[in-house]
Tab-separated table of C-alpha atoms and ligand atoms in Angstrom:
chain	number	residue	atom	x	y	z
A	210	MET	CA	104.106	108.898	100.733
A	211	ILE	CA	100.993	108.638	102.912
A	212	ASN	CA	101.551	106.541	106.031
A	213	LEU	CA	98.233	106.357	107.783
A	214	ILE	CA	97.244	104.820	111.097
A	215	LEU	CA	93.612	103.763	111.069
A	216	PHE	CA	92.634	103.806	114.692
A	217	GLY	CA	89.579	102.922	116.752
A	218	PRO	CA	88.068	100.276	118.996
A	219	PRO	CA	87.608	96.683	117.831
A	220	GLY	CA	84.611	96.533	115.504
A	221	SER	CA	84.802	100.195	114.519
A	222	GLY	CA	85.181	99.314	110.816
A	223	LYS	CA	88.948	99.707	110.395
A	224	GLY	CA	89.342	96.620	108.182
A	225	THR	CA	86.401	97.554	105.949
A	226	GLN	CA	87.592	101.119	105.480
A	227	ALA	CA	91.246	100.092	105.041
A	228	ALA	CA	90.257	97.872	102.098
A	229	LYS	CA	88.630	100.886	100.394
A	230	LEU	CA	91.442	103.315	101.220
A	231	VAL	CA	94.017	100.916	99.767
A	232	GLN	CA	92.279	101.167	96.396
A	233	GLN	CA	91.842	104.919	96.537
A	234	TYR	CA	95.422	105.801	97.526
A	235	ASP	CA	97.409	102.745	96.382
A	236	LEU	CA	98.736	101.893	99.828
A	237	LEU	CA	99.774	98.642	101.494
A	238	HIS	CA	97.334	97.534	104.201
A	239	ILE	CA	99.042	96.021	107.243
A	240	SER	CA	96.718	94.590	109.890
A	241	THR	CA	98.562	92.996	112.808
A	242	GLY	CA	95.377	91.076	113.733
A	243	ASP	CA	95.275	89.556	110.214
A	244	LEU	CA	98.999	88.763	110.385
A	245	PHE	CA	98.536	86.973	113.717
A	246	ARG	CA	95.524	85.029	112.392
A	247	TYR	CA	97.581	83.978	109.349
A	248	GLU	CA	100.401	82.750	111.603
A	249	MET	CA	97.905	80.910	113.811
A	250	GLY	CA	96.273	79.311	110.773
A	251	ASN	CA	99.681	77.981	109.740
A	252	ASN	CA	100.483	76.929	113.296
A	253	THR	CA	103.863	78.694	113.229
A	254	PRO	CA	105.816	79.323	116.463
A	255	LEU	CA	104.722	82.973	116.260
A	256	GLY	CA	101.093	81.899	115.795
A	257	GLN	CA	101.320	79.528	118.738
A	258	ARG	CA	102.744	82.296	120.898
A	259	ALA	CA	100.012	84.775	119.907
A	260	LYS	CA	97.127	82.320	120.290
A	261	SER	CA	96.811	82.307	124.081
A	262	TYR	CA	96.665	86.108	124.211
A	263	MET	CA	94.216	86.453	121.345
A	264	GLU	CA	91.872	83.850	122.790
A	265	LYS	CA	91.600	85.872	125.995
A	266	GLY	CA	91.219	89.200	124.211
A	267	GLU	CA	94.568	90.368	125.590
A	268	LEU	CA	97.366	92.118	123.732
A	269	VAL	CA	100.220	90.035	122.364
A	270	PRO	CA	103.485	91.264	124.002
A	271	ASP	CA	105.045	94.320	122.374
A	272	GLU	CA	108.354	92.719	121.362
A	273	VAL	CA	106.534	89.962	119.443
A	274	THR	CA	104.144	92.374	117.734
A	275	ILE	CA	106.770	94.981	116.894
A	276	GLY	CA	109.111	92.342	115.425
A	277	MET	CA	106.348	90.955	113.211
A	278	LEU	CA	105.318	94.441	112.032
A	279	ARG	CA	108.901	95.413	111.262
A	280	ASN	CA	109.392	92.248	109.149
A	281	LYS	CA	106.261	93.004	107.145
A	282	VAL	CA	107.253	96.634	106.472
A	283	GLU	CA	110.847	95.744	105.598
A	284	ALA	CA	109.640	93.040	103.194
A	285	ASN	CA	107.618	95.694	101.295
A	286	PRO	CA	109.820	98.777	100.882
A	287	ASP	CA	108.694	99.838	97.392
A	288	VAL	CA	105.184	101.006	98.129
A	289	GLU	CA	103.402	104.363	97.932
A	290	GLY	CA	102.718	104.201	101.654
A	291	TYR	CA	101.175	102.101	104.389
A	292	ILE	CA	97.862	101.853	106.206
A	293	PHE	CA	98.443	100.492	109.679
A	294	ASP	CA	95.308	98.836	111.073
A	295	GLY	CA	95.304	97.541	114.651
A	296	PHE	CA	98.836	98.855	115.193
A	297	PRO	CA	100.153	100.664	117.209
A	298	ARG	CA	98.097	99.649	120.236
A	299	THR	CA	100.532	100.725	122.979
A	300	ILE	CA	102.903	103.656	123.478
A	301	PRO	CA	106.035	101.456	123.013
A	302	GLN	CA	104.550	100.235	119.702
A	303	ALA	CA	103.962	103.857	118.630
A	304	GLY	CA	107.563	104.769	119.493
A	305	ALA	CA	108.856	101.746	117.569
A	306	LEU	CA	106.734	102.668	114.547
A	307	ASP	CA	108.005	106.250	114.522
A	308	ASN	CA	111.599	104.933	114.641
A	309	LEU	CA	110.931	102.462	111.849
A	310	MET	CA	109.470	105.235	109.660
A	311	LYS	CA	112.551	107.388	110.346
A	312	GLU	CA	114.808	104.537	109.255
A	313	LEU	CA	112.866	104.492	105.970
A	314	PHE	CA	113.306	108.298	105.637
A	315	THR	CA	109.600	108.905	106.042
A	316	GLU	CA	107.117	109.507	108.868
A	317	ILE	CA	103.559	108.857	109.983
A	318	SER	CA	101.347	111.291	108.043
A	319	GLY	CA	98.470	111.052	110.472
A	320	LEU	CA	96.217	108.933	112.631
A	321	ILE	CA	92.459	108.840	112.113
A	322	MET	CA	90.206	107.437	114.813
A	323	LEU	CA	86.838	105.939	113.914
A	324	ASP	CA	84.644	107.045	116.771
A	325	VAL	CA	81.980	104.472	117.756
A	326	ASP	CA	80.315	103.968	121.163
A	327	ASP	CA	80.629	100.744	123.186
A	328	ASP	CA	77.096	99.343	122.755
A	329	GLU	CA	77.266	99.730	118.982
A	330	ILE	CA	80.683	98.013	118.963
A	331	VAL	CA	79.536	95.013	120.994
A	332	ASN	CA	76.535	94.530	118.701
A	333	ARG	CA	78.646	94.843	115.561
A	334	ILE	CA	81.301	92.383	116.754
A	335	LEU	CA	78.795	89.761	117.915
A	336	GLU	CA	77.040	90.106	114.538
A	337	ARG	CA	80.382	89.758	112.709
A	338	GLY	CA	81.166	86.708	114.880
A	339	LYS	CA	78.281	84.783	113.289
A	340	SER	CA	80.226	84.623	110.016
A	341	SER	CA	83.850	85.647	110.711
A	342	GLY	CA	84.820	82.360	112.347
A	343	ARG	CA	86.795	84.367	114.904
A	344	PRO	CA	86.452	82.843	118.403
A	345	ASP	CA	87.270	86.248	119.949
A	346	ASP	CA	84.193	87.717	118.181
A	347	ASN	CA	81.734	85.207	119.610
A	348	ASP	CA	81.994	85.612	123.354
A	349	GLU	CA	80.589	88.808	124.860
A	350	THR	CA	82.978	88.617	127.858
A	351	ILE	CA	86.010	88.515	125.540
A	352	VAL	CA	84.581	91.276	123.362
A	353	ARG	CA	84.115	93.504	126.428
A	354	LYS	CA	87.656	92.638	127.583
A	355	ARG	CA	89.025	93.773	124.204
A	356	ILE	CA	87.139	97.062	124.511
A	357	GLU	CA	88.390	97.553	128.084
A	358	ILE	CA	92.009	96.998	126.936
A	359	TYR	CA	91.448	99.404	124.059
A	360	ARG	CA	90.284	102.080	126.509
A	361	SER	CA	93.097	101.542	129.030
A	362	GLU	CA	96.147	100.642	126.909
A	363	THR	CA	95.411	101.819	123.394
A	364	THR	CA	93.693	105.223	123.671
A	365	PRO	CA	96.949	106.842	124.959
A	366	VAL	CA	98.286	106.254	121.430
A	367	PHE	CA	95.749	108.837	120.202
A	368	ASP	CA	97.215	111.406	122.617
A	369	PHE	CA	100.757	110.449	121.550
A	370	TYR	CA	99.950	111.498	117.965
A	371	ALA	CA	97.755	114.410	119.087
A	372	ALA	CA	100.879	115.830	120.763
A	373	GLN	CA	102.522	115.752	117.312
A	374	GLY	CA	99.471	117.492	115.783
A	375	LYS	CA	98.675	114.369	113.743
A	376	ALA	CA	95.548	112.890	115.376
A	377	HIS	CA	92.078	113.214	113.819
A	378	LYS	CA	88.669	111.816	114.723
A	379	VAL	CA	85.779	110.960	112.419
A	380	ASN	CA	82.295	109.765	113.253
A	381	GLY	CA	82.353	105.980	112.691
A	382	ILE	CA	78.561	105.618	112.606
A	383	GLY	CA	76.787	105.673	109.248
A	384	SER	CA	76.962	103.902	105.900
A	385	ILE	CA	80.289	102.489	104.704
A	386	GLU	CA	80.328	105.092	101.912
A	387	ALA	CA	79.550	108.016	104.217
A	388	ILE	CA	82.357	107.037	106.599
A	389	PHE	CA	84.740	106.496	103.680
A	390	ASP	CA	83.976	110.036	102.414
A	391	ARG	CA	84.738	111.445	105.869
A	392	LEU	CA	88.091	109.629	105.922
A	393	CYS	CA	89.056	110.797	102.429
A	394	LYS	CA	88.208	114.371	103.385
A	395	VAL	CA	90.579	114.263	106.368
A	396	ILE	CA	93.337	112.639	104.295
A	397	GLU	CA	93.008	115.193	101.507
A	398	GLU	CA	92.820	118.156	103.866
A	399	THR	CA	95.722	117.145	106.106
A	400	MET	CA	98.002	114.562	104.461
A	401	ASP	CA	97.786	114.488	100.683
B	543	AMP	P1	92.257	92.737	115.696
B	543	AMP	O1	92.029	91.877	114.495
B	543	AMP	O2	92.993	93.995	115.370
B	543	AMP	O3	90.989	92.997	116.485
B	543	AMP	O4	93.225	91.918	116.661
B	543	AMP	C1	92.837	90.661	117.209
B	543	AMP	C2	93.768	90.295	118.346
B	543	AMP	O5	95.128	90.198	117.865
B	543	AMP	C3	93.853	91.311	119.481
B	543	AMP	O6	92.797	91.139	120.427
B	543	AMP	C4	95.220	90.992	120.077
B	543	AMP	O7	95.182	89.800	120.847
B	543	AMP	C5	96.049	90.686	118.819
B	543	AMP	N1	96.667	91.917	118.283
B	543	AMP	C6	96.422	92.496	117.068
B	543	AMP	N2	97.166	93.606	116.895
B	543	AMP	C7	97.904	93.748	118.037
B	543	AMP	C8	98.834	94.715	118.487
B	543	AMP	N3	99.161	95.791	117.736
B	543	AMP	N4	99.394	94.536	119.721
B	543	AMP	C9	99.081	93.468	120.474
B	543	AMP	N5	98.177	92.538	120.130
B	543	AMP	C10	97.591	92.663	118.919
């Protein structure tokens, strides 16, 4: 099993690369952002709860996010592995994910960070906002807030997995294919 965390700031290309990795390695892609947007689109109680946080660019509380992630994993036990995209974003989420993997008699194979600088990210997200229909992609203040939260609350997750010898970084600037090749190289050299 390969259980991969695709890590990096908002707009670093995680969703794009996850879609390609899923095909290459036959994994299940789980994006907590997509799951929240689906719940919001269906106006479920979970979606309603997440909405106020997402609109401000803040993190949805851990217990809500962890519960949703756990349900999704437990509903899909017979897979070759998982790609986690946008999760974990806090240390408690990382701890919960490690426990969940243990319960399934497996573990996180590795985390790969897509490394992209702030100015490039802001430009990419605002560009994506023209067609994504995501309100949190259209307002530069919210975009910068998301990046600030990534730096303060989410980057410690990289160190959490670095302490386990499982964290890797690839350059997230370049063509989609070039970045994909870099990711595959890390996966094949360290996890496959
Ligand atoms: P994303 O699509 O990954 O950029 O996520 C969009 C928004 O969903 C974030 O700004 C958060 O409000 C919320 N969200 C997604 N994943 C998480 C998570 N792991 N923990 C908390 N909030 C999350």
